[in-house]
PDB file of C-alpha atoms in Angstrom:
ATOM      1  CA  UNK H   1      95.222 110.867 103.438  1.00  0.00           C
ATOM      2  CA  UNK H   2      96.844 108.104 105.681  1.00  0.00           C
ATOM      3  CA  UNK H   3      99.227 105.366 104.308  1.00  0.00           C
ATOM      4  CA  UNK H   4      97.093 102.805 104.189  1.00  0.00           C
ATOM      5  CA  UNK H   5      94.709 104.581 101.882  1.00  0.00           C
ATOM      6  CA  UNK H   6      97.024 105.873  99.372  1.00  0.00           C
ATOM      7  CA  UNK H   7      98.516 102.684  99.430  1.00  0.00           C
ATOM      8  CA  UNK H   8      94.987 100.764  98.668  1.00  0.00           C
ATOM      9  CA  UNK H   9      93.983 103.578  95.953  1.00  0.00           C
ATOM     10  CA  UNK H  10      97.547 102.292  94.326  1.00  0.00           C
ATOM     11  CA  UNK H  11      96.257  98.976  94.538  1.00  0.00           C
ATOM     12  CA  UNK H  12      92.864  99.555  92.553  1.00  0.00           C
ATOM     13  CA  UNK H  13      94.675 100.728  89.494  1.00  0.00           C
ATOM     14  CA  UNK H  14      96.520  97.792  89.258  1.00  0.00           C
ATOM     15  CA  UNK H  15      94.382  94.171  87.467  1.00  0.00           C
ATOM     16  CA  UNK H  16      94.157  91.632  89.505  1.00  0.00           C
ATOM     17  CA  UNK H  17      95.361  89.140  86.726  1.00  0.00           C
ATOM     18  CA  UNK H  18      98.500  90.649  86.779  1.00  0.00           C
ATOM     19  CA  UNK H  19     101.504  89.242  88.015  1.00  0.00           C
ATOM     20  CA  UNK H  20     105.040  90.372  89.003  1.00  0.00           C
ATOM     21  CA  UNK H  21     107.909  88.446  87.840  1.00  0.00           C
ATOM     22  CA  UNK H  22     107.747  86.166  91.181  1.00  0.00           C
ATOM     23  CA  UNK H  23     104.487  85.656  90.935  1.00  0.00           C
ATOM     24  CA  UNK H  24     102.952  88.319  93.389  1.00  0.00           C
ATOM     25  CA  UNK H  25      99.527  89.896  92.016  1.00  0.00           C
ATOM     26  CA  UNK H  26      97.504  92.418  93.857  1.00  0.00           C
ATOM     27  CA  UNK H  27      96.090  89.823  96.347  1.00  0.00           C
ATOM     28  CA  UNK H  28      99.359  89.569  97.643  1.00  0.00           C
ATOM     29  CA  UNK H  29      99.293  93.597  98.151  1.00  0.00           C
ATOM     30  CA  UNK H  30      96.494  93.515  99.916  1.00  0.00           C
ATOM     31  CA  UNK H  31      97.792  90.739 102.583  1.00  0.00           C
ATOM     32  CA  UNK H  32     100.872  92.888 103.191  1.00  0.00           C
ATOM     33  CA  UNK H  33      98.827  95.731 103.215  1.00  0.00           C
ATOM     34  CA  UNK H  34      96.548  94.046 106.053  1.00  0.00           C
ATOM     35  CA  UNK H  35      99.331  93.462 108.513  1.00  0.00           C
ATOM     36  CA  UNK H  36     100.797  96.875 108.102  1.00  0.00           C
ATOM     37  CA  UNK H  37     104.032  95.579 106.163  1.00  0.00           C
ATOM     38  CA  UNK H  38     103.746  98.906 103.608  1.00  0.00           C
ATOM     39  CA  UNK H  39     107.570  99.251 102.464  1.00  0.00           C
ATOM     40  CA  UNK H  40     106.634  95.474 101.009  1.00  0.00           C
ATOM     41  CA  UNK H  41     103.551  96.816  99.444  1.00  0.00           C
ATOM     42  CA  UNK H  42     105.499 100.203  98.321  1.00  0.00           C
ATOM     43  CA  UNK H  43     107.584  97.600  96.589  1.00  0.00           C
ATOM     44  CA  UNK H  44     104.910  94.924  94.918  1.00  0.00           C
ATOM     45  CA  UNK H  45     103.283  98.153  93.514  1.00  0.00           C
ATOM     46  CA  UNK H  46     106.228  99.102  91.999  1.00  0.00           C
ATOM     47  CA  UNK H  47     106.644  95.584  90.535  1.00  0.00           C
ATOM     48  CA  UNK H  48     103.281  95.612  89.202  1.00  0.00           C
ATOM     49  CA  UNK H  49     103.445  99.299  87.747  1.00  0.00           C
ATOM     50  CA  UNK H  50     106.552  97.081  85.714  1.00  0.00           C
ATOM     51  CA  UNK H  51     104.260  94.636  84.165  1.00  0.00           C
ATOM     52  CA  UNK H  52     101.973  96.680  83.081  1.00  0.00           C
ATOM     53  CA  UNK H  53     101.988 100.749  82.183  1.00  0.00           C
ATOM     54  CA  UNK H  54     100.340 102.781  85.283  1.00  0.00           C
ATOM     55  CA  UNK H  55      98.904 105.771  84.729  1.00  0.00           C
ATOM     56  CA  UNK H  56     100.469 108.657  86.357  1.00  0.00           C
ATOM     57  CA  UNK H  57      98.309 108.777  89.414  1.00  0.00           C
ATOM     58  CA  UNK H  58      99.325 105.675  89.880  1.00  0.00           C
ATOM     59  CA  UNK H  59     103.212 106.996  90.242  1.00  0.00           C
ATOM     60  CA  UNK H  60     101.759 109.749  92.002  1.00  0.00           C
ATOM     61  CA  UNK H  61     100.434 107.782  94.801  1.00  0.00           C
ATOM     62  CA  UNK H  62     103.655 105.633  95.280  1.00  0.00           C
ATOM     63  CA  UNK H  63     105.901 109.009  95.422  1.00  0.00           C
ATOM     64  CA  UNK H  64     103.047 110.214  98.074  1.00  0.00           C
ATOM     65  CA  UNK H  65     102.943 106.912 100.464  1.00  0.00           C
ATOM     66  CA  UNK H  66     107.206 106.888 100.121  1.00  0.00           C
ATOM     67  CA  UNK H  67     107.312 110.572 101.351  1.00  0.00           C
ATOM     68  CA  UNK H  68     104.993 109.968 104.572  1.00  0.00           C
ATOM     69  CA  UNK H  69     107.372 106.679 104.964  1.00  0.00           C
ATOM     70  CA  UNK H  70     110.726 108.860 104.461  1.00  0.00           C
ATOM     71  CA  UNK H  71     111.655 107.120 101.777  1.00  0.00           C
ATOM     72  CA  UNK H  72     113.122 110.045  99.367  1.00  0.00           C
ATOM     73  CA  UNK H  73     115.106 107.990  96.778  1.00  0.00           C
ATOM     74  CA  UNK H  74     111.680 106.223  95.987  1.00  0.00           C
ATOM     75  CA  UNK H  75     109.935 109.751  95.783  1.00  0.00           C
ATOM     76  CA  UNK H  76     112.154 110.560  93.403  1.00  0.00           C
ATOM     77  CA  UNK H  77     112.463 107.688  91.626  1.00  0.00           C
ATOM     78  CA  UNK H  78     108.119 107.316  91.992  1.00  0.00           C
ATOM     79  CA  UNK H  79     107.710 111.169  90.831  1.00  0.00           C
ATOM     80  CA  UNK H  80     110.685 110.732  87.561  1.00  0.00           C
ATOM     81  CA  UNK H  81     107.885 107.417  87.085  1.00  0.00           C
ATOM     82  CA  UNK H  82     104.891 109.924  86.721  1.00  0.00           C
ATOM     83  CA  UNK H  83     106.677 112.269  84.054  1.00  0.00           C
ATOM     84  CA  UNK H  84     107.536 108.744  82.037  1.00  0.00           C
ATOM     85  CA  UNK H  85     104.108 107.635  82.438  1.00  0.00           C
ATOM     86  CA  UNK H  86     103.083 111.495  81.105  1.00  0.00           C
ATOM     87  CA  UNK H  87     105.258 112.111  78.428  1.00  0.00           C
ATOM     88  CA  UNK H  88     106.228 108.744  77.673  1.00  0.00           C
ATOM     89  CA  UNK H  89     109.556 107.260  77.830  1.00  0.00           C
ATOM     90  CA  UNK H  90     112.269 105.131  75.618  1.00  0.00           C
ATOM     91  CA  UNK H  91     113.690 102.539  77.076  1.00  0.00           C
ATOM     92  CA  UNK H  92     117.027 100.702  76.282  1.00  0.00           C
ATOM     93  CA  UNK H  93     119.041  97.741  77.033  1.00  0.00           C
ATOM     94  CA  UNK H  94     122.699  98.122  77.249  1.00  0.00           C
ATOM     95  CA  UNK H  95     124.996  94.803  76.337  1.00  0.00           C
ATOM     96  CA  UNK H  96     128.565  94.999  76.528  1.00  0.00           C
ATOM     97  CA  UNK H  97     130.145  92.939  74.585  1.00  0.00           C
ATOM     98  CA  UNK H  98     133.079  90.498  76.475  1.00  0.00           C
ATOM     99  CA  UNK H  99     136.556  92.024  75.927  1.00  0.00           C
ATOM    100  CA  UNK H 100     137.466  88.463  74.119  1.00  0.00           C
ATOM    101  CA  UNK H 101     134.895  89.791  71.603  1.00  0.00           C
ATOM    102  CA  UNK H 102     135.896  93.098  70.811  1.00  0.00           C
ATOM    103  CA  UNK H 103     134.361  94.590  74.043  1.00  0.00           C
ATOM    104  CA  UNK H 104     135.464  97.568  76.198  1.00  0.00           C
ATOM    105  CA  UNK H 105     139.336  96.933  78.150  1.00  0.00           C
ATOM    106  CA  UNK H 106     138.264  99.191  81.098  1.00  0.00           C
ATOM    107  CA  UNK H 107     134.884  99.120  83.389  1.00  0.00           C
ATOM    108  CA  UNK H 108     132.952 101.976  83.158  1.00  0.00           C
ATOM    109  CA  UNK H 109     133.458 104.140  86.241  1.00  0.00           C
ATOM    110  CA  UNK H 110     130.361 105.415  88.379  1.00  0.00           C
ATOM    111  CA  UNK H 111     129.575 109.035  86.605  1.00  0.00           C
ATOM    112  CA  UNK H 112     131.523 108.263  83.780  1.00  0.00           C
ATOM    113  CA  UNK H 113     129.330 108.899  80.579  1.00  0.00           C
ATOM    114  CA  UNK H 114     129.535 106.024  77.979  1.00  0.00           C
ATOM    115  CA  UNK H 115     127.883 107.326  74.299  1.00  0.00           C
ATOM    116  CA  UNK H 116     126.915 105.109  71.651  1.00  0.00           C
ATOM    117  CA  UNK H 117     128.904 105.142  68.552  1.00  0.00           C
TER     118      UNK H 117
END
């Protein structure tokens, strides 16, 4: 299957009522799509598989059209996407507090593991 198709069976799972958080929708995918700009499409589909849960063929085809584009962090990233959308996932937002307020001294160095208490 070439890029554009996997990229335009992407596109079908996604309503066209939805919108990213700047607005794009899947019209907008399919005028990238037209004139060939697919990282920019890889990328709207990913902001639209935000907004609303994709199913994980969905994922599936993202991880496929970034591996025939090269792009191996995003077919990693696209494939961990298809086991959340799966198994299902828990998400959580992490809010330090300011140091004034009882908050951490240090910063958090890359690899370092912080645990909640």
């Amino acid at each position: 299957m070439d890029l554009d198709s996997l990229l335009l069976k992407a596109a079908q799972f996604c309503s066209p009522n939805i919108r990213t958080e700047a607005g794009a929708g899947v019209s907008d995918v399919l005028e990238y799509l037209e004139h060939g700009e697919w990282e920019m499409v890889l990328l709207l589909l990913e902001g639209l598989g935000d907004v609303r849960p994709q199913p994980p063929d969905f994922w599936g085809l993202l991880a496929d059209a970034a591996r025939v584009m090269w792009l191996e962090w995003h077919v990693s990233w696209y494939e961990w996407r298809c086991g959340e959308a799966r198994n299902g996932v828990l998400r959580a937002e992490l809010c330090l507090l300011p140091t004034e307020e009882a908050g951490r001294k240090r910063s958090i160095d890359p690899g370092e593991g912080l645990r909640p208490m």
